[in-house]
């Protein structure tokens, strides 16, 4: 099985849910972990012993800065977990309002591409 001991792991959307569970699991397995989120989770990162960098994965420039900061602080990224995702249940495509749909696409698809 693949070991993450002494590896650098970056988890996008690591502030809650599956992302947070992944951060905790990677830390327990001996990885140096960084995670990002749109909202501030620096206090949580401090409690966990992880590195937090605030970033929106739908913004290509923020992703470039994120990758650079993780590499500068922890070393080259060995494992990337593209976990960040959103879903707006109030944006049926049939309504003609594509703004929410576009936001979902930017995070869920382009965020992965940018990373």
Coordinates of C-alpha atoms in Angstrom, one line a residue:
X1 CA 0.0 0.0 0.0
X2 CA 1.1 3.6 -0.7
X3 CA 2.6 5.3 2.3
X4 CA 2.3 9.0 3.0
X5 CA 4.8 9.0 5.8
X6 CA 7.1 12.0 5.3
X7 CA 5.2 13.0 2.2
X8 CA 3.8 16.5 1.5
X9 CA 0.0 16.3 1.0
X10 CA -2.3 19.2 -0.1
X11 CA -6.0 18.8 0.5
X12 CA -8.3 21.4 -1.2
X13 CA -11.5 22.1 0.7
X14 CA -9.9 20.7 3.8
X15 CA -11.8 22.8 6.4
X16 CA -14.8 20.5 6.9
X17 CA -16.5 17.2 5.9
X18 CA -14.6 14.7 3.8
X19 CA -11.7 17.2 3.3
X20 CA -11.2 17.6 7.1
X21 CA -11.4 13.8 7.6
X22 CA -8.7 13.4 4.9
X23 CA -6.5 16.0 6.5
X24 CA -6.8 14.2 9.9
X25 CA -6.1 10.8 8.3
X26 CA -3.1 12.0 6.4
X27 CA -1.6 13.6 9.5
X28 CA -2.2 10.4 11.5
X29 CA -0.3 8.5 8.7
X30 CA 2.7 10.8 9.2
X31 CA 2.3 13.2 6.3
X32 CA 3.1 16.9 6.3
X33 CA -0.3 18.3 5.4
X34 CA -1.4 21.6 4.0
X35 CA -5.0 22.4 3.2
X36 CA -6.9 25.3 1.7
X37 CA -10.4 26.7 2.0
X38 CA -12.2 29.9 0.9
X39 CA -12.9 30.7 4.6
X40 CA -10.3 31.0 7.3
X41 CA -9.4 27.8 9.1
X42 CA -6.0 28.8 10.5
X43 CA -7.0 28.2 14.1
X44 CA -8.1 24.7 13.1
X45 CA -4.9 24.0 11.3
X46 CA -2.9 25.1 14.4
X47 CA -4.8 22.7 16.6
X48 CA -4.3 19.9 14.1
X49 CA -0.6 20.6 13.3
X50 CA -1.3 21.2 9.7
X51 CA -0.6 24.2 7.4
X52 CA -3.5 26.3 6.3
X53 CA -3.5 28.6 3.3
X54 CA -6.7 30.5 2.4
X55 CA -7.5 30.1 -1.3
X56 CA -10.4 29.8 -3.7
X57 CA -9.6 27.0 -6.2
X58 CA -11.9 28.6 -8.8
X59 CA -9.3 31.4 -9.1
X60 CA -6.3 30.4 -11.1
X61 CA -4.0 33.0 -9.7
X62 CA -4.9 32.0 -6.1
X63 CA -4.2 28.4 -7.0
X64 CA -0.8 29.3 -8.4
X65 CA 0.0 31.2 -5.2
X66 CA -1.3 28.3 -3.1
X67 CA 1.0 25.8 -4.8
X68 CA 4.0 28.1 -4.4
X69 CA 3.3 28.7 -0.7
X70 CA 2.8 25.0 0.0
X71 CA 6.1 24.2 -1.7
X72 CA 7.9 27.0 0.0
X73 CA 6.7 26.0 3.5
X74 CA 6.7 22.2 3.2
X75 CA 8.6 21.2 0.1
X76 CA 7.4 19.7 -3.2
X77 CA 3.9 18.4 -3.1
X78 CA 3.8 14.6 -3.3
X79 CA 0.0 14.0 -3.0
X80 CA -2.8 16.3 -4.1
X81 CA -6.4 15.6 -3.0
X82 CA -8.8 17.7 -5.1
X83 CA -11.6 17.6 -2.6
X84 CA -13.0 21.2 -2.9
X85 CA -16.5 21.2 -4.3
X86 CA -19.8 23.0 -4.2
X87 CA -23.3 22.3 -5.3
X88 CA -26.1 24.9 -5.5
X89 CA -29.3 23.0 -5.2
X90 CA -31.3 26.2 -6.0
X91 CA -29.9 26.5 -9.5
X92 CA -31.9 24.3 -11.8
X93 CA -30.4 24.7 -15.3
X94 CA -33.9 25.0 -16.7
X95 CA -34.4 28.4 -15.0
X96 CA -32.1 30.2 -17.4
X97 CA -30.1 31.6 -14.4
X98 CA -26.6 30.3 -15.2
X99 CA -24.7 32.3 -12.6
X100 CA -24.9 29.7 -9.9
X101 CA -24.3 26.9 -12.3
X102 CA -21.2 28.7 -13.6
X103 CA -19.9 29.1 -10.0
X104 CA -20.4 25.4 -9.4
X105 CA -18.5 24.6 -12.6
X106 CA -15.6 26.9 -11.8
X107 CA -15.0 25.2 -8.4
X108 CA -15.8 21.6 -9.3
X109 CA -14.2 21.4 -12.7
X110 CA -11.9 24.3 -13.3
X111 CA -10.6 24.1 -9.7
X112 CA -9.3 20.6 -10.4
X113 CA -7.8 21.8 -13.7
X114 CA -6.0 24.7 -12.0
X115 CA -4.6 22.5 -9.2

